[in-house]
Amino acid sequence: MVKAIEWKNNAVIILDQTKLPFEIRYTECTDYLMVAECIKKLCIRGAPAIGIASAMGIAIGAQDIKAKSFDDFMNKTQNIMETMLSTRPTAVNILWAVERIKRLLYKHKEESIRKLKKLLIDEARKILEEDIEINKAIGRWGAEFIKDGDTILTHCNAGSLATGGYGTATAPMILAKEQGKNIQVIADETRPVLQGARLTAWELMQADIPITLITDNAAGALMRKGLIDLAIVGTDRTTRKGDVANKIGTYTVAVLCKENKIPFYVAAPLSSIDFNIDSGELIPIEERPSEEVTTIWGHRIAPEGVNVINLAFDVTPFEYVTAFFTEKGAFLSRDIKKLAIKTIDPNSLRLKPI
Amino acid sequence: MVKAIEWKNNAVIILDQTKLPFEIRYTECTDYLMVAECIKKLCIRGAPAIGIASAMGIAIGAQDIKAKSFDDFMNKTQNIMETMLSTRPTAVNILWAVERIKRLLYKHKEESIRKLKKLLIDEARKILEEDIEINKAIGRWGAEFIKDGDTILTHCNAGSLATGGYGTATAPMILAKEQGKNIQVIADETRPVLQGARLTAWELMQADIPITLITDNAAGALMRKGLIDLAIVGTDRTTRKGDVANKIGTYTVAVLCKENKIPFYVAAPLSSIDFNIDSGELIPIEERPSEEVTTIWGHRIAPEGVNVINLAFDVTPFEYVTAFFTEKGAFLSRDIKKLAIKTIDPNSLRLKPI
């Protein structure tokens, strides 16, 4: 399994996904600004992966901090956190990582600065390791909803490259295959940045899962022909109500699934759920440069001077989601908010496949 | 207005649309095989335009025929017609042009071969001229359904490049603008061949109609945000029931319109209506080379060896169509078949805007 990100010899090693699948090139980030730049430029992308990258960025940035008190250290760490938060607005995982690190630091505020710096590195590496375990769990729960012979549509890349490993939307596919189920996957190419064509197709070919690439335009026709049994996508941020922000075009997939009576599943680690907001309309939607639309791989495909709208994400309202696959089980939209309540046993809410 | 095709000095002059908008290059076809090749390679595309090109191809091919009798001439012309029919299977306009030319020849079977050859050239040029008038009429009827301030979504290119001039889907936009209505257009880029980005955006910029380019993935999100008032698309073949074959992704636009309660109009000259078949499932759907998906502008965007499905068209069932804009007026799906009945006055069926 290719690693999107790693902590090695006091550097953050990031696989440059903008070059995939044609070039395997790693960037060795030795300061936090390099990490932030990698996130902004999509060298690393995918909600869980940029959560991990942010934690590692904060950890590496903190090593250079000179501070005499906890408050001083905290202030300077805060600046690094702000830089990370400013890279990409839609995914909640950066915020999630920042909050987790803050809690850790306050918990250990009596420790020495040196110790705090070490704790940050340990925590960042722990976030990466946990992510892999979380994805395996998502995979186990999600695989229950995949039948032998199923063809699964996915949009964008919520694969191992978007995470510490296994992926979120791809984990159920990998687990289903491990369980001996005969499955195949159809990947939307996912314009503008073509993560489906470049990343998902490549990953699943490497994982030996039969994969067919289509343009985003073709998903509807294949559904109508009865060639797709279910769809699984990832999420950059899901609200407590179950509104799902994910790569632009996800809403279209959800509408097509509804129209064709095909289950639409969202693989959502709890770190991607924003329990603080209710409606998807409150999620900030990143607009990216128009060049992502007017050029492909550096080559112009549209007339000079054309006006462009390039929303990176869209919001799929909760009512389109058949179920969420999380590390705690599969759940209906209406039960998502209850997962924040510590006294509730997820077992009592868990959805069983029909 | 740029001309996609012209008859000049006993040659068919075709604007090579595969190079647009970056290069204005014309191909001078001096035999019918060159015309057929232009159609196959998408140098000329769009249902009405390839109908015109086929008629011109037959006319130019017939000039070289050596025949001693009408039957001999007809047989040899038939071979040329078969070549034209084999270029692209989905659009009905080639068949329509072939049938029209056959009727013409049989009507004049007593004429000399020399006269028949001349008649073929005249007929091909007449088809081109009529097409422009037809599109203007489509534009006038369609413009009635466009209100001042409307934002119109279109998919692929059913503009002047796809026709003799004015376009089918673009004619109502041009007429609405001429009527002083303040409109703007959003163009889906239309993968895989990007006719929206390359052709529609370019044409409408030249026509001074405000145009915004989006990826195919973004149409749904914009509809949900209330930024699109209506959609107008063309058609390569519409059945008597009103099922619409058009560029892949059209079905998706129609489903999104339905879900967001946005009118979905199809601009359909009568030449694109196949009164002989009822269900869209009977329309042959062209599958095109996988390289259209895995490469863009000659540059690879997907891993070597990936499996691809590349359907060029999809079928939108009649029930998604709010109205058809034809040269005889705007009609509901259920009335399309009645347009074939010569004794029916289109006036009695015509749909009025609300």
XYZ file of C-alpha atoms in Angstrom:
708
model
C 0.000 0.000 0.000
C 1.407 3.369 -1.072
C 1.840 5.820 1.799
C 0.535 9.327 1.168
C 2.331 10.698 4.233
C 4.952 9.614 6.742
C 7.015 11.015 9.608
C 10.663 10.150 9.067
C 13.909 11.554 10.484
C 12.222 14.691 11.775
C 10.690 15.477 8.407
C 7.200 15.054 6.931
C 7.460 12.959 3.783
C 4.575 13.700 1.406
C 3.888 11.829 -1.818
C 3.234 14.493 -4.456
C -0.199 13.434 -5.720
C -0.309 16.112 -8.412
C 2.226 14.020 -10.336
C 0.396 10.689 -9.965
C 0.071 8.207 -11.572
C 2.934 9.110 -13.885
C 5.595 10.030 -11.399
C 6.197 8.832 -7.836
C 7.848 11.840 -6.257
C 8.140 12.579 -2.546
C 8.521 15.989 -0.979
C 10.513 16.144 2.249
C 8.989 18.921 4.319
C 11.398 20.210 6.940
C 9.256 23.102 8.112
C 5.556 23.726 8.577
C 5.292 26.192 5.694
C 6.325 23.474 3.278
C 3.591 21.240 4.676
C 1.011 24.019 4.324
C 2.116 24.580 0.739
C 1.733 20.855 -0.022
C -1.842 20.940 1.306
C -2.736 24.067 -0.657
C -1.307 22.747 -3.901
C -3.061 19.367 -3.489
C 0.221 17.419 -3.272
C -1.633 15.847 -0.390
C -5.430 15.948 -0.362
C -8.377 14.065 1.044
C -9.954 15.062 4.347
C -8.296 12.482 6.635
C -4.884 12.906 4.978
C -4.853 16.669 5.348
C -5.875 16.216 8.994
C -2.799 14.027 9.465
C -0.634 16.415 7.458
C -1.769 19.351 9.589
C -0.906 17.515 12.800
C 2.516 16.656 11.414
C 2.964 20.205 10.161
C 2.195 21.578 13.607
C 4.580 19.062 15.181
C 7.436 19.951 12.857
C 6.774 23.660 13.187
C 6.762 23.415 16.967
C 10.279 21.935 17.040
C 11.698 25.307 15.991
C 9.766 27.318 18.554
C 11.811 29.126 21.156
C 9.619 29.730 24.190
C 10.183 30.230 27.879
C 6.689 29.530 29.170
C 3.758 27.337 28.267
C 1.717 30.384 27.264
C 4.486 31.602 25.006
C 4.809 28.154 23.432
C 1.055 27.900 23.036
C 0.853 31.300 21.338
C 3.542 30.404 18.864
C 1.976 27.010 18.183
C -1.302 28.817 17.643
C 0.261 30.760 14.757
C 1.287 27.532 13.082
C -2.222 26.164 13.607
C -3.712 29.241 11.963
C -1.521 28.677 8.934
C -2.738 25.100 8.670
C -6.384 26.135 9.087
C -6.025 28.685 6.297
C -4.896 26.144 3.696
C -8.255 24.643 2.825
C -11.591 25.726 4.266
C -14.015 22.902 3.546
C -12.612 19.766 5.197
C -13.229 19.752 8.921
C -10.322 17.396 9.623
C -7.746 20.170 9.924
C -9.909 21.812 12.572
C -10.375 18.422 14.204
C -6.599 17.845 14.331
C -5.973 21.340 15.684
C -8.561 20.906 18.450
C -7.097 17.545 19.392
C -3.585 18.985 19.627
C -4.775 21.935 21.687
C -6.457 19.599 24.157
C -3.270 17.554 24.380
C -1.112 20.595 25.064
C -3.419 22.014 27.752
C -3.530 18.606 29.397
C 0.259 18.637 29.623
C 0.761 22.322 30.316
C 2.958 21.535 33.345
C 5.482 19.674 31.194
C 8.690 21.155 29.855
C 8.756 22.776 26.427
C 11.055 19.982 25.276
C 8.587 17.369 26.448
C 5.695 19.211 24.763
C 7.590 19.193 21.474
C 8.073 15.447 21.773
C 4.399 14.949 22.648
C 3.389 16.767 19.461
C 5.433 14.417 17.315
C 4.020 11.376 19.117
C 0.470 12.670 18.734
C 0.871 13.348 15.000
C 2.196 9.833 14.436
C -0.623 8.450 16.580
C -3.210 10.273 14.469
C -1.757 8.578 11.388
C -1.781 5.121 12.989
C -5.278 5.536 14.360
C -6.500 6.663 10.962
C -5.511 3.345 9.442
C -7.364 1.459 12.177
C -10.419 3.675 11.771
C -10.485 3.023 8.042
C -10.256 -0.730 8.552
C -13.236 -0.470 10.883
C -15.152 1.608 8.308
C -14.275 -1.083 5.815
C -15.609 -3.883 7.975
C -18.919 -2.140 8.634
C -19.286 -0.955 5.062
C -18.440 -4.332 3.522
C -21.594 -5.748 5.129
C -23.547 -3.658 2.633
C -21.680 -5.016 -0.388
C -22.964 -8.223 -1.953
C -21.072 -10.735 -4.049
C -21.193 -9.561 -7.660
C -21.857 -5.903 -6.871
C -20.621 -3.042 -9.018
C -19.784 0.020 -6.941
C -19.595 3.579 -8.198
C -17.228 5.986 -6.509
C -16.496 9.663 -7.085
C -13.185 11.435 -6.591
C -10.601 9.700 -4.414
C -11.377 8.622 -0.889
C -8.764 5.911 -1.138
C -5.556 5.191 0.729
C -3.984 8.272 -0.829
C -6.627 10.419 0.844
C -5.927 8.852 4.242
C -3.240 7.178 6.326
C -4.088 3.940 4.515
C -7.044 1.813 3.267
C -9.047 4.884 2.400
C -12.552 5.628 3.622
C -14.764 4.908 0.595
C -12.337 2.265 -0.676
C -11.972 0.426 2.655
C -15.342 -1.396 2.278
C -14.266 -2.412 -1.253
C -10.931 -3.774 -0.030
C -12.565 -5.609 2.881
C -15.321 -7.024 0.633
C -12.652 -8.358 -1.690
C -10.731 -9.845 1.260
C -13.974 -11.554 2.269
C -13.985 -13.259 -1.123
C -16.731 -11.171 -2.658
C -16.482 -10.700 -6.374
C -16.808 -6.942 -6.848
C -15.988 -4.342 -9.406
C -15.679 -0.616 -9.172
C -16.582 2.177 -11.556
C -14.644 5.384 -10.961
C -15.849 8.816 -12.070
C -12.823 10.630 -13.448
C -13.806 13.637 -11.290
C -13.052 16.857 -13.079
C -11.473 19.278 -12.632
C -8.495 17.718 -10.846
C -9.193 14.173 -12.083
C -8.570 12.412 -8.792
C -10.743 9.523 -9.969
C -8.784 8.985 -13.182
C -5.371 9.661 -11.690
C -5.644 8.313 -8.160
C -8.618 5.989 -7.629
C -8.082 4.080 -10.869
C -4.391 3.688 -10.071
C -4.925 2.637 -6.450
C -7.559 0.050 -7.248
C -5.515 -1.382 -10.109
C -2.696 -1.819 -7.594
C -5.111 -3.433 -5.130
C -6.193 -5.829 -7.876
C -9.822 -4.706 -7.756
C -11.437 -4.596 -11.228
C -11.866 -0.938 -12.051
C -13.488 0.838 -14.965
C -12.929 4.515 -15.579
C -15.728 6.742 -16.907
C -16.254 10.455 -17.426
C -18.430 12.096 -14.803
C -21.058 12.441 -17.529
C -21.456 8.684 -17.929
C -22.533 7.717 -14.403
C -26.199 8.488 -15.036
C -26.409 6.445 -18.233
C -24.797 3.440 -16.525
C -27.215 3.679 -13.614
C -30.174 3.735 -15.977
C -28.804 0.665 -17.708
C -28.761 -1.116 -14.345
C -24.974 -1.429 -14.322
C -24.396 0.115 -10.891
C -25.578 -1.511 -7.649
C -24.457 1.032 -5.092
C -22.360 4.164 -4.684
C -19.828 4.888 -1.942
C -18.167 8.281 -1.573
C -16.085 10.012 1.084
C -16.726 13.345 2.775
C -14.734 16.434 3.628
C -17.217 17.535 6.227
C -20.556 16.133 7.332
C -22.846 18.123 9.608
C -24.679 16.776 12.674
C -27.820 16.557 10.545
C -25.986 14.461 7.964
C -25.504 17.010 5.177
C -22.400 15.944 3.291
C -19.780 18.251 1.789
C -17.677 16.311 -0.670
C -15.968 16.810 -4.025
C -17.984 18.729 -6.598
C -20.279 16.325 -8.443
C -21.109 14.221 -5.397
C -24.552 15.842 -5.155
C -25.159 14.861 -8.786
C -24.234 11.243 -8.031
C -26.626 11.292 -5.063
C -29.498 12.691 -7.155
C -28.883 10.091 -9.865
C -28.852 7.339 -7.224
C -32.166 8.546 -5.822
C -33.728 8.711 -9.293
C -32.509 5.201 -10.102
C -33.215 3.734 -6.635
C -29.566 2.902 -5.971
C -28.186 3.069 -2.399
C -25.870 6.038 -1.815
C -23.399 5.521 1.035
C -20.983 7.984 2.603
C -17.835 6.674 4.292
C -17.301 9.136 7.121
C -14.769 8.720 9.925
C -15.978 10.592 13.013
C -13.127 13.057 12.473
C -14.935 14.304 9.366
C -18.201 14.959 11.189
C -18.676 18.526 12.367
C -21.039 18.135 15.312
C -21.043 21.899 15.775
C -23.085 22.745 12.719
C -26.446 21.548 11.634
C -26.984 22.575 8.015
C -24.667 21.949 5.109
C -25.310 25.500 3.978
C -23.030 26.619 6.801
C -20.036 24.685 5.454
C -17.571 27.036 3.750
C -17.134 25.897 0.152
C -13.690 26.420 -1.302
C -13.491 28.101 -4.703
C -10.326 27.188 -6.534
C -8.442 28.844 -9.405
C -10.180 28.896 -12.779
C -7.066 27.354 -14.361
C -8.119 24.004 -12.898
C -11.040 24.146 -15.344
C -9.461 25.917 -18.325
C -6.277 23.847 -18.393
C -5.594 20.169 -18.001
C -2.092 18.991 -17.198
C -0.888 22.449 -18.179
C -2.656 22.443 -21.539
C -5.348 24.978 -22.269
C -8.753 23.500 -23.187
C -10.946 26.618 -23.239
C -10.773 30.032 -24.885
C -8.635 32.712 -23.257
C -10.603 35.039 -21.031
C -13.609 32.766 -20.508
C -15.440 33.265 -17.236
C -15.321 30.234 -14.897
C -16.996 29.056 -11.705
C -14.848 26.457 -9.955
C -16.423 25.253 -6.736
C -14.276 22.488 -5.270
C -17.100 20.924 -3.261
C -20.840 20.611 -3.135
C -23.290 19.704 -0.405
C -25.504 16.643 -0.577
C -28.469 17.023 1.776
C -28.889 14.279 4.378
C -32.051 12.890 2.787
C -30.062 11.513 -0.151
C -27.771 9.425 2.059
C -28.822 5.792 2.509
C -26.304 5.294 5.314
C -23.030 6.564 6.721
C -20.184 4.118 7.209
C -18.173 5.173 10.283
C -15.654 3.374 12.485
C -18.479 2.791 14.991
C -20.823 1.178 12.465
C -23.275 2.128 9.735
C -25.869 4.742 10.652
C -28.809 6.643 9.250
C -28.484 10.419 8.860
C -30.851 11.047 11.747
C -28.559 9.145 14.122
C -25.339 10.943 13.206
C -25.798 13.669 15.811
C -26.318 11.059 18.521
C -22.794 9.742 17.973
C -21.537 12.854 19.784
C -23.337 11.796 22.952
C -20.887 9.786 25.033
C -23.606 7.954 26.967
C -25.199 6.467 23.860
C -24.156 2.983 22.819
C -23.571 3.003 19.039
C -24.787 -0.592 19.014
C -28.314 0.599 19.694
C -28.291 2.834 16.625
C -26.357 0.684 14.217
C -27.963 -0.059 10.864
C -28.006 -3.617 9.588
C -27.888 -4.474 5.902
C -31.162 -5.795 4.511
C -20.872 33.780 -37.708
C -18.274 31.076 -38.282
C -19.288 28.525 -40.895
C -18.781 24.897 -39.973
C -19.274 23.732 -43.552
C -19.524 25.205 -47.033
C -19.681 24.100 -50.670
C -17.102 25.996 -52.676
C -15.493 25.382 -56.069
C -16.639 21.772 -56.180
C -15.177 20.982 -52.793
C -16.638 20.601 -49.308
C -14.888 23.017 -46.979
C -15.010 21.802 -43.393
C -13.779 23.769 -40.381
C -11.690 21.326 -38.314
C -13.438 21.540 -34.938
C -10.940 19.245 -33.233
C -8.476 22.151 -33.322
C -10.873 24.801 -31.985
C -10.690 27.265 -30.338
C -6.927 27.438 -30.730
C -6.566 27.028 -34.449
C -8.922 27.926 -37.286
C -8.051 25.323 -39.876
C -10.204 24.293 -42.834
C -10.092 20.959 -44.617
C -10.898 21.000 -48.325
C -12.582 17.683 -49.085
C -12.372 16.828 -52.753
C -13.839 13.345 -52.441
C -16.492 11.682 -50.317
C -14.038 9.574 -48.340
C -12.433 12.727 -47.007
C -15.855 13.968 -45.904
C -16.594 10.631 -44.196
C -13.245 10.802 -42.417
C -14.002 14.340 -41.209
C -17.298 13.133 -39.726
C -15.695 10.113 -38.049
C -12.870 12.149 -36.537
C -15.271 14.830 -35.279
C -13.739 17.579 -37.443
C -17.400 18.248 -38.081
C -19.962 17.101 -35.500
C -23.453 17.925 -34.310
C -26.494 16.186 -35.723
C -27.633 18.843 -38.226
C -24.063 19.569 -39.394
C -23.279 15.930 -40.105
C -26.571 15.670 -41.986
C -25.420 18.557 -44.188
C -21.921 17.098 -44.495
C -23.346 13.734 -45.579
C -25.464 15.366 -48.278
C -22.437 17.279 -49.528
C -20.292 14.158 -49.320
C -22.800 12.249 -51.431
C -22.951 15.126 -53.920
C -19.203 15.321 -54.273
C -18.831 11.556 -54.498
C -21.505 11.361 -57.195
C -19.578 13.741 -59.450
C -16.961 11.019 -60.043
C -19.491 8.282 -60.812
C -19.373 6.819 -64.295
C -22.755 5.301 -65.061
C -24.760 4.521 -68.157
C -28.193 4.121 -66.619
C -30.166 5.527 -63.705
C -30.042 2.160 -61.950
C -26.290 2.012 -62.337
C -25.945 5.579 -61.032
C -28.292 4.822 -58.140
C -26.332 1.709 -57.169
C -23.065 3.586 -57.120
C -24.591 6.476 -55.186
C -25.953 3.910 -52.752
C -22.382 2.813 -51.961
C -21.441 6.354 -51.080
C -24.543 6.646 -48.916
C -23.574 3.475 -47.052
C -20.172 4.972 -46.305
C -21.812 8.085 -44.904
C -24.270 6.058 -42.827
C -21.423 4.021 -41.333
C -19.579 7.046 -39.944
C -21.653 7.663 -36.847
C -24.607 5.554 -35.757
C -26.529 7.662 -33.246
C -27.563 10.859 -35.037
C -30.547 10.301 -37.310
C -29.693 13.270 -39.545
C -27.408 11.282 -41.830
C -30.218 8.830 -42.447
C -32.591 11.749 -42.938
C -30.278 13.320 -45.547
C -29.815 9.988 -47.327
C -33.568 9.401 -47.514
C -34.153 12.907 -48.815
C -31.537 12.475 -51.538
C -32.951 9.087 -52.538
C -36.417 10.579 -52.924
C -34.966 13.379 -55.030
C -33.140 10.977 -57.337
C -36.153 8.709 -57.862
C -38.286 11.738 -58.577
C -35.863 12.721 -61.342
C -35.004 9.256 -62.621
C -35.776 10.254 -66.188
C -33.116 12.976 -66.169
C -29.622 12.594 -67.565
C -26.789 11.473 -65.279
C -25.212 14.869 -65.738
C -28.405 16.573 -64.593
C -28.703 14.223 -61.597
C -25.184 15.138 -60.519
C -26.096 18.793 -60.654
C -29.330 18.165 -58.707
C -27.321 16.519 -55.924
C -25.119 19.562 -55.516
C -28.143 21.877 -55.504
C -29.922 19.708 -52.944
C -26.917 19.590 -50.609
C -26.615 23.369 -50.726
C -30.356 23.696 -50.179
C -30.151 21.481 -47.093
C -27.533 23.834 -45.678
C -29.578 26.948 -46.440
C -32.781 25.428 -45.070
C -30.975 24.407 -41.909
C -30.161 28.026 -41.120
C -33.822 29.023 -41.604
C -34.975 26.109 -39.483
C -32.652 27.141 -36.681
C -33.876 30.718 -36.783
C -37.429 29.404 -36.451
C -36.380 27.182 -33.525
C -34.806 30.265 -32.023
C -37.974 32.328 -32.366
C -40.183 29.695 -30.772
C -37.656 28.861 -28.076
C -36.953 32.495 -27.170
C -40.576 32.805 -26.018
C -39.626 30.545 -23.108
C -36.666 32.695 -22.059
C -37.352 35.582 -19.713
C -35.334 38.728 -19.220
C -32.615 37.991 -16.654
C -32.599 34.221 -17.157
C -29.520 32.067 -16.771
C -29.537 29.147 -19.183
C -27.554 25.929 -18.799
C -26.450 24.085 -21.902
C -24.548 20.844 -22.392
C -22.161 19.996 -25.213
C -22.400 22.124 -28.356
C -25.612 22.537 -30.253
C -24.419 25.863 -31.546
C -23.736 27.228 -35.001
C -20.748 24.895 -35.305
C -23.111 21.930 -34.952
C -25.384 23.236 -37.709
C -25.454 25.333 -40.849
C -25.684 28.388 -38.615
C -27.409 29.774 -35.449
C -27.333 26.383 -33.784
C -30.322 24.574 -32.366
C -29.932 24.998 -28.592
C -28.149 28.323 -29.043
C -30.691 29.816 -31.479
C -33.206 30.680 -28.719
C -30.358 32.329 -26.781
C -29.311 34.404 -29.784
C -32.902 35.385 -30.562
C -33.615 36.234 -26.913
C -30.585 38.505 -26.903
C -31.704 40.114 -30.174
C -35.071 40.749 -28.517
C -33.228 42.758 -25.875
C -33.465 40.190 -23.114
C -30.619 40.210 -20.659
C -29.499 36.602 -20.499
C -26.473 34.621 -19.500
C -25.394 31.113 -20.297
C -23.612 28.460 -18.268
C -21.834 25.861 -20.393
C -20.946 22.384 -19.156
C -17.447 21.633 -20.430
C -18.770 18.250 -21.645
C -16.176 15.579 -21.214
C -14.749 13.635 -22.896
C -14.361 15.757 -26.040
C -14.975 19.095 -24.287
C -17.274 20.578 -26.897
C -18.728 22.854 -24.229
C -15.345 24.275 -23.202
C -13.880 24.407 -26.679
C -16.851 25.230 -28.899
C -19.860 26.565 -26.978
C -17.799 28.902 -24.797
C -15.963 30.189 -27.856
C -19.093 30.644 -29.983
C -21.037 32.486 -27.303
C -18.093 34.732 -26.496
C -18.021 35.640 -30.181
C -21.793 36.245 -30.119
C -21.278 38.548 -27.118
C -23.512 36.468 -24.861
C -22.201 36.320 -21.284
C -20.940 32.794 -20.805
C -19.558 30.969 -17.785
C -17.745 27.675 -18.131
C -18.129 24.945 -15.503
C -17.116 21.313 -15.187
C -19.937 18.851 -15.789
C -19.764 18.108 -12.057
C -20.777 21.633 -11.081
C -24.185 21.874 -12.783
C -26.003 20.183 -9.896
C -24.530 22.442 -7.236
C -25.432 25.564 -9.228
C -29.002 24.361 -9.707
C -29.359 23.755 -5.989
C -28.095 27.256 -5.315
C -30.854 28.591 -7.595
C -28.385 29.939 -10.154
C -29.927 28.228 -13.192
C -33.384 29.097 -14.546
C -33.685 26.674 -17.448
C -31.670 24.209 -19.513
C -31.640 23.924 -23.301
C -29.833 21.082 -25.085
C -29.768 19.694 -28.614
C -30.456 16.162 -29.753
C -28.827 13.657 -32.092
C -31.996 11.633 -32.404
C -35.391 11.939 -30.759
C -37.958 9.156 -31.050
C -41.653 9.589 -31.866
C -42.384 9.179 -28.152
C -39.969 11.974 -27.294
C -37.033 9.975 -25.912
C -33.924 12.059 -26.543
C -30.508 10.743 -27.523
C -27.924 13.450 -26.963
C -24.339 13.835 -25.758
C -23.423 11.715 -22.749
C -24.381 13.582 -19.571
C -27.594 15.034 -20.973
C -29.646 12.513 -18.985
C -27.841 13.702 -15.845
C -28.726 17.324 -16.615
C -32.366 16.281 -17.117
C -32.490 14.396 -13.804
C -30.919 17.353 -11.985
C -33.472 19.695 -13.598
C -36.342 17.482 -12.496
C -34.993 17.293 -8.938
C -34.578 21.057 -8.798
C -37.826 21.870 -10.639
C -36.039 23.600 -13.529
C -37.495 23.412 -17.068
C -35.502 21.148 -19.391
C -35.915 21.995 -23.080
C -34.681 20.125 -26.144
C -34.058 22.054 -29.361
C -34.955 19.534 -32.052
C -35.272 20.307 -35.755
C -37.707 17.857 -37.354
C -34.732 16.331 -39.192
C -33.480 14.988 -35.863
C -36.769 13.272 -35.021
C -36.912 9.591 -35.930
C -40.632 8.992 -36.422
C -39.921 5.337 -37.164
C -38.981 4.325 -33.649
C -40.836 4.664 -30.430
C -38.459 3.929 -27.598
C -35.073 5.498 -26.991
C -33.759 2.050 -26.140
C -33.836 1.296 -29.862
C -31.422 4.105 -30.710
C -27.945 2.728 -31.417
C -25.502 4.357 -29.006
C -22.030 4.947 -30.354
C -19.120 3.777 -28.233
C -15.982 5.728 -28.960
C -12.292 4.986 -28.369
C -11.128 4.828 -24.745
C -8.370 7.330 -25.555
C -10.990 10.082 -25.524
C -11.257 9.418 -21.781
C -7.666 8.503 -20.895
C -6.041 11.360 -22.789
C -6.877 15.039 -23.142
C -5.381 17.006 -25.977
C -2.945 14.154 -26.479
C -1.849 14.056 -22.844
C -2.461 10.993 -20.768
C -4.531 11.548 -17.606
C -5.133 7.982 -16.431
C -2.953 4.946 -15.738
C -1.872 2.808 -18.674
C -4.094 -0.226 -19.177
C -7.111 1.056 -17.261
C -10.463 -0.275 -18.434
C -12.801 2.381 -19.857
C -16.441 2.690 -20.882
C -16.900 5.572 -23.328
C -20.488 5.934 -24.434
C -20.792 9.001 -26.655
C -24.506 9.491 -26.001
C -27.214 8.741 -23.500
C -30.984 8.639 -23.713
C -33.200 10.975 -21.718
C -36.713 9.530 -21.449
C -39.531 11.749 -22.737
C -40.970 12.386 -19.296
C -37.994 14.574 -18.353
C -38.527 16.951 -21.271
C -40.527 20.087 -20.469
C -40.880 20.938 -24.162
C -39.277 20.470 -27.555
C -38.351 23.538 -29.584
C -38.797 22.742 -33.293
C -39.103 24.894 -36.391
C -42.882 24.383 -36.215
C -43.183 25.563 -32.609
C -42.717 24.304 -29.069
C -44.392 20.984 -28.262
C -44.895 18.528 -25.454
C -43.370 15.042 -25.805
C -46.782 13.484 -26.340
C -47.368 15.658 -29.416
C -44.072 14.930 -31.163
C -45.432 11.908 -33.035
C -48.346 13.968 -34.339
C -45.933 16.243 -36.214
C -45.471 13.417 -38.715
C -49.142 13.579 -39.648
C -49.476 15.916 -42.598
C -53.136 16.728 -41.918
C -52.486 18.050 -38.432
C -52.032 21.789 -37.995
C -49.035 22.345 -35.672
C -50.825 25.447 -34.430
C -53.351 23.276 -32.654
C -50.621 21.486 -30.682
C -48.261 24.337 -30.036
C -47.242 24.987 -26.451
C -47.376 28.521 -25.103
C -45.016 29.772 -22.416
C -46.632 30.268 -19.016
